[in-house]
PDB file of C-alpha atoms in Angstrom:
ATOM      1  CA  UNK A 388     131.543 235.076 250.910  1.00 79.00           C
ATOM      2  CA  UNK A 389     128.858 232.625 250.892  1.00 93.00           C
ATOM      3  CA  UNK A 390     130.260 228.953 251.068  1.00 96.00           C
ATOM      4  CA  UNK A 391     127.185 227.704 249.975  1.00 97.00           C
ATOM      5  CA  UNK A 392     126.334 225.484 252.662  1.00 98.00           C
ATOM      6  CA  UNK A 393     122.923 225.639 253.735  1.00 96.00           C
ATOM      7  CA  UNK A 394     121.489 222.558 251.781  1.00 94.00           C
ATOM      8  CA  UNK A 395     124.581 220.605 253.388  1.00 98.00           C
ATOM      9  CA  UNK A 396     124.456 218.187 256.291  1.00 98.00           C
ATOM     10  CA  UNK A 397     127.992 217.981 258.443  1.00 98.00           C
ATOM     11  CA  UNK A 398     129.024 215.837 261.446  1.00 98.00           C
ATOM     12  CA  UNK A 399     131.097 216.675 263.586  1.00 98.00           C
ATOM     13  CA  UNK A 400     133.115 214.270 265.947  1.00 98.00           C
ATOM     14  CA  UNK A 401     134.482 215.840 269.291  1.00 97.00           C
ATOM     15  CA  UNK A 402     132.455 218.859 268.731  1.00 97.00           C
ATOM     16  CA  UNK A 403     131.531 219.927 272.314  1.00 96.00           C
ATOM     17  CA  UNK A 404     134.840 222.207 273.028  1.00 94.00           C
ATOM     18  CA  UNK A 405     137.886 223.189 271.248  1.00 92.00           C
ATOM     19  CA  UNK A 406     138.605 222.369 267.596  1.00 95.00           C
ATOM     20  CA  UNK A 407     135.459 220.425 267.229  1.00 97.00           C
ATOM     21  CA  UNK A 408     133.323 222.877 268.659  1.00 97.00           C
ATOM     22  CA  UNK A 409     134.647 225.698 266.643  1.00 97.00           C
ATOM     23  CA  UNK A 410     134.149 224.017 263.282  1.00 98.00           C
ATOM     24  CA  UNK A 411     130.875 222.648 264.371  1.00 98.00           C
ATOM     25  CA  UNK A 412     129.960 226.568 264.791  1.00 98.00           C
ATOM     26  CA  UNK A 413     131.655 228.274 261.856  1.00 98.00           C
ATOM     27  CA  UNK A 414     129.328 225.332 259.409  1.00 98.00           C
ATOM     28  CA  UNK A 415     126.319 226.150 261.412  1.00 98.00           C
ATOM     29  CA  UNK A 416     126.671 229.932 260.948  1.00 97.00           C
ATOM     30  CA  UNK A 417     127.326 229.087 257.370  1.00 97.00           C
ATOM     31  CA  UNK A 418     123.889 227.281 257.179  1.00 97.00           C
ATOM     32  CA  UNK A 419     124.849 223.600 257.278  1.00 98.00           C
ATOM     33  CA  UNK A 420     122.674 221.337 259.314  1.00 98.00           C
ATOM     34  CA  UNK A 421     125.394 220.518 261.704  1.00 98.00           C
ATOM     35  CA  UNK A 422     125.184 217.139 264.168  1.00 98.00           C
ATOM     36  CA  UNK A 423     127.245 217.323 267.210  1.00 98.00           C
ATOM     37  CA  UNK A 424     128.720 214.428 268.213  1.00 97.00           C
ATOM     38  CA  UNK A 425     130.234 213.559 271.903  1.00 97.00           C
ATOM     39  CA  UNK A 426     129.935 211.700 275.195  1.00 95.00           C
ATOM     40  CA  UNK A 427     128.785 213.489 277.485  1.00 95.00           C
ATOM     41  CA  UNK A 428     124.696 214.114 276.928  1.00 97.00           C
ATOM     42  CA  UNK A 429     125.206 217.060 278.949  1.00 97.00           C
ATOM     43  CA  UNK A 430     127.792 218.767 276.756  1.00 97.00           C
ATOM     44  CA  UNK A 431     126.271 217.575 273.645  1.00 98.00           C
ATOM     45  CA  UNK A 432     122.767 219.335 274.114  1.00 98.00           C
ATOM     46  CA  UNK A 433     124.833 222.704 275.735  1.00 97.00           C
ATOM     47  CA  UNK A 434     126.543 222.259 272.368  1.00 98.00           C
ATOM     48  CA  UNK A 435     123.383 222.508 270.404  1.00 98.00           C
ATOM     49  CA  UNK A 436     121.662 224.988 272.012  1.00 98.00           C
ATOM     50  CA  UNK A 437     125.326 226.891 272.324  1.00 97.00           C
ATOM     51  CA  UNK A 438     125.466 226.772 268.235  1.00 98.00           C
ATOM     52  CA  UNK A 439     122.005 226.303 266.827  1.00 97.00           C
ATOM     53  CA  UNK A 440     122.607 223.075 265.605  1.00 97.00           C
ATOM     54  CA  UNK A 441     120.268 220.021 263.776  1.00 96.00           C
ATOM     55  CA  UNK A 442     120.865 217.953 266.255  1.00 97.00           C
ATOM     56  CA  UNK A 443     123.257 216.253 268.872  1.00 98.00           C
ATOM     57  CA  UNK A 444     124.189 212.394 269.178  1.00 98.00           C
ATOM     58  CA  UNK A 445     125.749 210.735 272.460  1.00 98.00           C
ATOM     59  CA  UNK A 446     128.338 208.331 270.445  1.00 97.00           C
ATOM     60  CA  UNK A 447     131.883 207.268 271.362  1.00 97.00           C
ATOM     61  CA  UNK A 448     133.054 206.729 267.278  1.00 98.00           C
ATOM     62  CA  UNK A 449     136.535 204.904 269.239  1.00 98.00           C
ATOM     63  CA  UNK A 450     134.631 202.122 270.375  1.00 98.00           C
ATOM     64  CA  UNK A 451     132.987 200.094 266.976  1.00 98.00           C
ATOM     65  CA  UNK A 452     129.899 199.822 269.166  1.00 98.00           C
ATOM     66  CA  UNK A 453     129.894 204.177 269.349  1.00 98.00           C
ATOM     67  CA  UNK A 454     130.584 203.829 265.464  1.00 98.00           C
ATOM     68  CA  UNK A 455     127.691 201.949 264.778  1.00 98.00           C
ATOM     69  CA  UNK A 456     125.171 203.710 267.070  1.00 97.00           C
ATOM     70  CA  UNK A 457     126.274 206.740 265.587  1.00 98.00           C
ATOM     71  CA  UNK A 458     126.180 205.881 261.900  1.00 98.00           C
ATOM     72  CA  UNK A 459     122.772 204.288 262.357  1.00 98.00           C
ATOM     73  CA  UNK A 460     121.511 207.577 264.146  1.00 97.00           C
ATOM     74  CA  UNK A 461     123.105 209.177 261.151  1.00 98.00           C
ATOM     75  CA  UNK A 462     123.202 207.080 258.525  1.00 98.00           C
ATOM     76  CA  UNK A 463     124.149 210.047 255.513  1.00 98.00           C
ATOM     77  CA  UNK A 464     126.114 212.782 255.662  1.00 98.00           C
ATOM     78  CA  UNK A 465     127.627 215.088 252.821  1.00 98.00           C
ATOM     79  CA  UNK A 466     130.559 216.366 255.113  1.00 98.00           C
ATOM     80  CA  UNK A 467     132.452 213.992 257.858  1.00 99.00           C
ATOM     81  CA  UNK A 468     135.120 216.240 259.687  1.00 98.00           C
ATOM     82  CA  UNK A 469     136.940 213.685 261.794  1.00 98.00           C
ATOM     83  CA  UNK A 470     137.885 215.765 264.542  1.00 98.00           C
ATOM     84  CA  UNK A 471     137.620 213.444 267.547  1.00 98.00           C
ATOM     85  CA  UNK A 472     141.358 213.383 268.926  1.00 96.00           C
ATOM     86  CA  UNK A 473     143.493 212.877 272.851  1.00 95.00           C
ATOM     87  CA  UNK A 474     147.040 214.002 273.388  1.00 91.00           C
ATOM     88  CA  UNK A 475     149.671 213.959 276.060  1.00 91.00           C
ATOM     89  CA  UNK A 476     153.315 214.407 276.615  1.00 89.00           C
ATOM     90  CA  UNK A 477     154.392 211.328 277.671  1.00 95.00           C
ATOM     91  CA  UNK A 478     158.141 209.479 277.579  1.00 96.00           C
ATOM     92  CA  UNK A 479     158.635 207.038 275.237  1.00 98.00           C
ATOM     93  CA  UNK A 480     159.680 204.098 277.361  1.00 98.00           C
ATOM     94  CA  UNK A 481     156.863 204.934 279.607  1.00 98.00           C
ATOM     95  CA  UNK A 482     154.046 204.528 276.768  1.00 98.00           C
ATOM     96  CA  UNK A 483     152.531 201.108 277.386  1.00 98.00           C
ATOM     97  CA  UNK A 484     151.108 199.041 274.486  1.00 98.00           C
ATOM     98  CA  UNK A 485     147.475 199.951 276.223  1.00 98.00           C
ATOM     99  CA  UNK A 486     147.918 204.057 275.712  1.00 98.00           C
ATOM    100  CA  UNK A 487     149.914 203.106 271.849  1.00 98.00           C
ATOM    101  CA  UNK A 488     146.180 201.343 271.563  1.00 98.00           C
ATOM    102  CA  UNK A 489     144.242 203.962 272.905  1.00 98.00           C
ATOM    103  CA  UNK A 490     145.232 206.526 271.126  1.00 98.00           C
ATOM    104  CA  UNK A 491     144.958 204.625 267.630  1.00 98.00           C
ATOM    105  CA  UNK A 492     141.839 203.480 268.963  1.00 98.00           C
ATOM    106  CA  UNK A 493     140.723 207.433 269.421  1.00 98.00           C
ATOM    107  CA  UNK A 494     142.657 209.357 267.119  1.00 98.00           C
ATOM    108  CA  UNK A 495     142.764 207.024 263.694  1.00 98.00           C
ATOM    109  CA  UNK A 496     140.386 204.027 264.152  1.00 98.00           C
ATOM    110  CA  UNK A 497     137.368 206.510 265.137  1.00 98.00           C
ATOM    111  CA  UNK A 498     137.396 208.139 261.612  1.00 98.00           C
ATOM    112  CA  UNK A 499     138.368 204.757 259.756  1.00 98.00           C
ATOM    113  CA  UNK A 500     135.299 203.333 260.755  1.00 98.00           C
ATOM    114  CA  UNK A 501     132.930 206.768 259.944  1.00 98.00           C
ATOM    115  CA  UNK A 502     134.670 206.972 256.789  1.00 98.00           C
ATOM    116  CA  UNK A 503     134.191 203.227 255.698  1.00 98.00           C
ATOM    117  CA  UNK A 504     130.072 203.849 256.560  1.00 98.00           C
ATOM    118  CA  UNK A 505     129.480 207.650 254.782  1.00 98.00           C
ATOM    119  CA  UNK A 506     132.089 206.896 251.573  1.00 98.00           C
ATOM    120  CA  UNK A 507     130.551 204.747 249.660  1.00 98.00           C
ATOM    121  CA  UNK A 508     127.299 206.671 249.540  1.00 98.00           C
ATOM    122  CA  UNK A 509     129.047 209.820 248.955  1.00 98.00           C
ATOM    123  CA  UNK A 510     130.853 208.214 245.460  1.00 98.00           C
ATOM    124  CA  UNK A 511     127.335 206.998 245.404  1.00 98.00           C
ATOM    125  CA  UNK A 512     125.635 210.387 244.658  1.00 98.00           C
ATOM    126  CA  UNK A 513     128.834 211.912 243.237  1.00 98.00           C
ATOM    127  CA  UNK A 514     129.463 214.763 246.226  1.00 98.00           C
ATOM    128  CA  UNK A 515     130.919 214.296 249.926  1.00 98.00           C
ATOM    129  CA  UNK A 516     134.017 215.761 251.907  1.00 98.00           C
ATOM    130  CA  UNK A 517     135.640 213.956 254.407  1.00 98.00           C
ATOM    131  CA  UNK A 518     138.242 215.772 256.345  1.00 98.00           C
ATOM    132  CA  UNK A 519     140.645 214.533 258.501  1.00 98.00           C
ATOM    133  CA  UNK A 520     141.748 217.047 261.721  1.00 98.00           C
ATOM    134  CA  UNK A 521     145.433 215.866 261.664  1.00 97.00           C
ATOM    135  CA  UNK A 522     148.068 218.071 263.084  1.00 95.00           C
ATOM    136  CA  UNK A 523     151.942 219.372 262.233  1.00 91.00           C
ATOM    137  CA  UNK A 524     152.780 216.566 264.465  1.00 93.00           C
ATOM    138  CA  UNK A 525     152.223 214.292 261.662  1.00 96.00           C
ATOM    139  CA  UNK A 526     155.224 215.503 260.091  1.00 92.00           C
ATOM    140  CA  UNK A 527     156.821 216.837 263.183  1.00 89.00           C
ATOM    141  CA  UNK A 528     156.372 214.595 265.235  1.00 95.00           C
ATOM    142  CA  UNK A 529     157.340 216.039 269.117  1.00 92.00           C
ATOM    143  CA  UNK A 530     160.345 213.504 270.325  1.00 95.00           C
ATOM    144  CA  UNK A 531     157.833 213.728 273.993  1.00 93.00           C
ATOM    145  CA  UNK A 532     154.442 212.535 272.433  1.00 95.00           C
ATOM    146  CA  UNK A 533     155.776 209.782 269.812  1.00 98.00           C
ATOM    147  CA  UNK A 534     152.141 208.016 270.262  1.00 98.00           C
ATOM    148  CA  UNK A 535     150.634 210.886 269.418  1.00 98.00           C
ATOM    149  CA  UNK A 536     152.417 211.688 266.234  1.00 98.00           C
ATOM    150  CA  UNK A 537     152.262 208.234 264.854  1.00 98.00           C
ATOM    151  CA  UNK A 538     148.500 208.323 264.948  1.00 98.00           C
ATOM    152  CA  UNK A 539     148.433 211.555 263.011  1.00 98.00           C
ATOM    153  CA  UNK A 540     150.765 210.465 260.469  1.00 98.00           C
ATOM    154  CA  UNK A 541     148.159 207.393 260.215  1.00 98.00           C
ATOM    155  CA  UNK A 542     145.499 209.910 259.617  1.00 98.00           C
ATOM    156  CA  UNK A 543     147.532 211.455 256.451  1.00 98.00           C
ATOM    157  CA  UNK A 544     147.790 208.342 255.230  1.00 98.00           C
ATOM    158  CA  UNK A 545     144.260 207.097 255.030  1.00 98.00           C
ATOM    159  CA  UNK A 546     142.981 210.777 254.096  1.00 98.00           C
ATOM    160  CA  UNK A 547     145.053 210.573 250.807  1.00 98.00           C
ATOM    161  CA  UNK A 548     144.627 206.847 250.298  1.00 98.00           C
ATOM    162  CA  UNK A 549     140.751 207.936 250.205  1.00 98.00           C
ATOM    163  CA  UNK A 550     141.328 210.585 248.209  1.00 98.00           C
ATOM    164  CA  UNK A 551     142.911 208.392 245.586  1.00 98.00           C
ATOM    165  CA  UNK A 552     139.717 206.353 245.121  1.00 98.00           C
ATOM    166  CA  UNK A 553     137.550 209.691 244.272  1.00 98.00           C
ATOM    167  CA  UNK A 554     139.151 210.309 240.749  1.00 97.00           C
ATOM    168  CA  UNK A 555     136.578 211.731 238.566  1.00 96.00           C
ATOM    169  CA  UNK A 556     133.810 212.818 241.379  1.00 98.00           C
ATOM    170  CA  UNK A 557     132.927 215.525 243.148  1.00 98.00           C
ATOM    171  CA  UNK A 558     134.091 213.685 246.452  1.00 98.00           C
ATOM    172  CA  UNK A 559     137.167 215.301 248.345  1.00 98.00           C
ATOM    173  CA  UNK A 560     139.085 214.117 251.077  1.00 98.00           C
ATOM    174  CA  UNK A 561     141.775 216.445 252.683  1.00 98.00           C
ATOM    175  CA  UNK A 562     143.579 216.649 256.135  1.00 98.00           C
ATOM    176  CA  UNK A 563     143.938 219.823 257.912  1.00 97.00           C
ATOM    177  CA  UNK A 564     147.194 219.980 259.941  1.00 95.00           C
ATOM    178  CA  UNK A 565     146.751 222.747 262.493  1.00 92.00           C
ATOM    179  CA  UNK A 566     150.082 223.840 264.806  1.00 80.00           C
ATOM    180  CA  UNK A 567     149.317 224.262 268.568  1.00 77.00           C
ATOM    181  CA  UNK A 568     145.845 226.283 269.620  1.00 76.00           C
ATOM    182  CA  UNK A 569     144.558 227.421 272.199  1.00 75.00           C
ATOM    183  CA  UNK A 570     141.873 225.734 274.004  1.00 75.00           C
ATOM    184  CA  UNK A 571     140.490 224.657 277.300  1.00 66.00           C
ATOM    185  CA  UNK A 572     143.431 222.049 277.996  1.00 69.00           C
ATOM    186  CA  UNK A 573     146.367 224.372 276.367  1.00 75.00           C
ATOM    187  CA  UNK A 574     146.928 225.452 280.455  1.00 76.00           C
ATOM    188  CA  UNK A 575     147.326 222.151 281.738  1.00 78.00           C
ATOM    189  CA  UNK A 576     149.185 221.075 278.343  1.00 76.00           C
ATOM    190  CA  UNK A 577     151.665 223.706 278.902  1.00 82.00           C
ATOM    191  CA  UNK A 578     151.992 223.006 282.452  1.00 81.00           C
ATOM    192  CA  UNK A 579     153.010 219.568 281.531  1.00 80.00           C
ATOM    193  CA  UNK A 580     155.476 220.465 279.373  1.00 81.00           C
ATOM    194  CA  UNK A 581     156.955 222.450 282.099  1.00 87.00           C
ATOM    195  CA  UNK A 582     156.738 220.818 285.300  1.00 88.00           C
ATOM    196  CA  UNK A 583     157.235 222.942 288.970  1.00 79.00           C
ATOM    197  CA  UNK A 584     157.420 226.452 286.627  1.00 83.00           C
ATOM    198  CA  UNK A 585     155.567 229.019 288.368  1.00 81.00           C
ATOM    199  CA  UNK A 586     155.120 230.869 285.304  1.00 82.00           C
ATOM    200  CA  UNK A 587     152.053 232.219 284.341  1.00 84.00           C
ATOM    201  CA  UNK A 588     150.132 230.650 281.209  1.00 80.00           C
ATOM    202  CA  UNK A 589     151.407 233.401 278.807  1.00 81.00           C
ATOM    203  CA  UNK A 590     154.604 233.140 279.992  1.00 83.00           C
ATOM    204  CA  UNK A 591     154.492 229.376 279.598  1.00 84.00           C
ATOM    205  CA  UNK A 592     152.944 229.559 276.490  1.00 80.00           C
ATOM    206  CA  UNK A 593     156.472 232.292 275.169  1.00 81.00           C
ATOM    207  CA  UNK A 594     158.775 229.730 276.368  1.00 83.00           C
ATOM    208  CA  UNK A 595     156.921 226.761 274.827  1.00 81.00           C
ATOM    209  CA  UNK A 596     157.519 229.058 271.302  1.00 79.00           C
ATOM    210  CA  UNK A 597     161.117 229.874 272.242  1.00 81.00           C
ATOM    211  CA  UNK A 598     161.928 226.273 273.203  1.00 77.00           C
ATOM    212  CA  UNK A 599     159.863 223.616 270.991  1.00 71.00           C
ATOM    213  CA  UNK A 600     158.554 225.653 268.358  1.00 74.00           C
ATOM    214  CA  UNK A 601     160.880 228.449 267.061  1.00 72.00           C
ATOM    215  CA  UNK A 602     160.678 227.988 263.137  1.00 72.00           C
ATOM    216  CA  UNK A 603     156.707 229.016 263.847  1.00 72.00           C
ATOM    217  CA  UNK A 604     155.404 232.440 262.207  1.00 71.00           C
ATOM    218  CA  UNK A 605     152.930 233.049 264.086  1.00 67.00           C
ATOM    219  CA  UNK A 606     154.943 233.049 267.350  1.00 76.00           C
ATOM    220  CA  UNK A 607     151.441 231.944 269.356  1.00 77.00           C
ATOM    221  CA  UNK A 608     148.989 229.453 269.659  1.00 75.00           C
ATOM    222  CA  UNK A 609     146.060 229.134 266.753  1.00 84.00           C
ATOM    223  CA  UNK A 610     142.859 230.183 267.742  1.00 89.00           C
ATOM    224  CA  UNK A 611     140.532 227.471 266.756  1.00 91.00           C
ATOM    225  CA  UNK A 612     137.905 229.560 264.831  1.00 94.00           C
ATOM    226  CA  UNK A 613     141.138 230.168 262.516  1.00 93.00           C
ATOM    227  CA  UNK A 614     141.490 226.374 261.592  1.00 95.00           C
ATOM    228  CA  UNK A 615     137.366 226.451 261.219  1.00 97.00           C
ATOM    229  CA  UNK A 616     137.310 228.999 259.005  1.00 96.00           C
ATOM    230  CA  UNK A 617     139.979 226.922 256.564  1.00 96.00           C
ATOM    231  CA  UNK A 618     137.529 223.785 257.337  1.00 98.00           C
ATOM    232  CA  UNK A 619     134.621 225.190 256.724  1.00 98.00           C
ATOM    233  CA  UNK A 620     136.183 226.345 252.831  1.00 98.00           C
ATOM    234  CA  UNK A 621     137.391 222.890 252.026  1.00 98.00           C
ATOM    235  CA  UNK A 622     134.133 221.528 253.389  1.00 98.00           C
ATOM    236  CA  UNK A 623     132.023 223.703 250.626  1.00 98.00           C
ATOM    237  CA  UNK A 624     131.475 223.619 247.201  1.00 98.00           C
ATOM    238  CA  UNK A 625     133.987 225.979 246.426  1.00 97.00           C
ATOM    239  CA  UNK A 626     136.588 223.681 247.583  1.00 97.00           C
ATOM    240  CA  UNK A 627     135.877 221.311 245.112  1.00 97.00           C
ATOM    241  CA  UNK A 628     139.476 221.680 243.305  1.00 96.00           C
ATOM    242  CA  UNK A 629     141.053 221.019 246.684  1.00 97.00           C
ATOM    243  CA  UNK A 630     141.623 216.995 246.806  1.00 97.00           C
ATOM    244  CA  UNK A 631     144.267 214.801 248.532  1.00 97.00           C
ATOM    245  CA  UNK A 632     145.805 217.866 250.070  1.00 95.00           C
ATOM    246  CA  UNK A 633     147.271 217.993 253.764  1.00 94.00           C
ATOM    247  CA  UNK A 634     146.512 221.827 254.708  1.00 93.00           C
ATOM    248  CA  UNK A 635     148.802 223.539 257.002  1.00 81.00           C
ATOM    249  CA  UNK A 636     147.166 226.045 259.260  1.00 75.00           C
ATOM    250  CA  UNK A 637     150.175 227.821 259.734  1.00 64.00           C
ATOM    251  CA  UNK A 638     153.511 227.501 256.989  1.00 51.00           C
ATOM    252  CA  UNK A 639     151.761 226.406 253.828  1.00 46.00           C
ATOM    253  CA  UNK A 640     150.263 223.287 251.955  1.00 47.00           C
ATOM    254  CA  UNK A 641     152.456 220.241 252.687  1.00 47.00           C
ATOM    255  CA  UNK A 642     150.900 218.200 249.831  1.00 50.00           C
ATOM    256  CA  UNK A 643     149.428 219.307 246.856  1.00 45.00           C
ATOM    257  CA  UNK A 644     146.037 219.222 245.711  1.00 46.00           C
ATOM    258  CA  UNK A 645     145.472 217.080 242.909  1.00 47.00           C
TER     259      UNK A 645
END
């Protein structure tokens, strides 16, 4: 299926490893001009050579200094996939106002500010997507990572409040909820989650199913070219009839497109 990308340009936040890195490869195989977007200069060019893509920026969107020297590297887009997201498991009287900060900082405030810059122009010409990388912990939200929920129940809320202002355009904004994937931190994740058990990561990974997650189908982690290839649809023209919509990867759509 073409998705009809290739006269498209898409940025990327956190798009060196995991998530990011898999959606920033699935639109560049699908012909968008894609813009990498991370810290680390080293693991921003890798990144670009890795995928092939337009170009690579060394931007921290958390900070409103990042923000801006990002936007005015970039300043227009036609798809924004805020991806750029930190999580730990972490008691709740043991989260300090600094990490509740932090991770709003990171995980909410980083795409409230892109959003607030590429928007406008995108009502402008009549055609953008904006799409927020939530997670089922918006809904679910794990009793061990309370911070982290809360900021991805934020991200639900803006996503839809955008989507509310793009009534009779061809702008969409959506959320993308995906479960727990695999990726270069799941070992360590998993490890925290289970302190002192000698287990291997597979077995880990079982028992994390069998424990925290038993209503899951899948019974496993997501791979994270499975949550691309659902970005990468409601990032193209054909998703145009797909608006206001928080996508499950796994169990369904949890609020309707309108």
């Amino acid at each position: 299926m073409d998705l009809q990308l290739s006269n498209k340009t898409a940025l990327v936040t956190g798009s060196t490893g995991g998530i990011g890195l898999a959606i920033a490869r699935t639109l560049a195989e699908e012909g968008a001009a894609v813009i990498v977007s991370g810290r680390s200069a080293e693991s921003v060019e890798r990144t670009v050579q890795e995928i092939g893509a337009a170009r690579g920026i060394v931007a921290d969107p958390a900070t409103a200094e990042g923000a801006a020297a990002l936007t005015s590297a970039v300043p227009s887009v036609d798809i924004l996939v805020n991806n750029l997201g930190i999580y730990e498991v972490k008691p709740f009287a043991e989260i300090t106002d600094a990490d509740w900060l932090r991770f709003f900082d990171v995980n909410v405030l980083s795409g409230i500010r892109l959003a607030r810059h590429y928007f406008p122009a995108m009502l402008e010409r009549n055609w953008g997507r904006i799409i927020f990388v939530s997670s089922e912990s918006a809904l679910q939200v794990p009793p061990d990572m309370i911070h982290y929920g809360m900021t991805k129940t934020a991200q639900l809320s803006v996503a839809r409040g955008l989507a509310e202002l793009t009534k009779g355009t061809a702008v969409t904004v959506n959320s993308v909820l995906p479960g727990p994937t695999r990726s270069a931190g799941i070992g360590d994740f998993l490890r925290s989650v289970f302190p002192g058990n000698p287990g291997s990561e597979a077995e880990l990974e079982k028992e994390f199913f069998r424990q925290y997650r038993s209503s899951s189908l899948l019974q496993r982690m997501i791979d994270p070219k499975e949550i691309a290839a659902l970005v990468a649809y409601v990032a193209s023209p054909l998703g145009a009839a797909t608006n206001g919509a928080a996508l499950r990867v796994e169990g369904g759509l949890l609020m309707s497109a309108t």
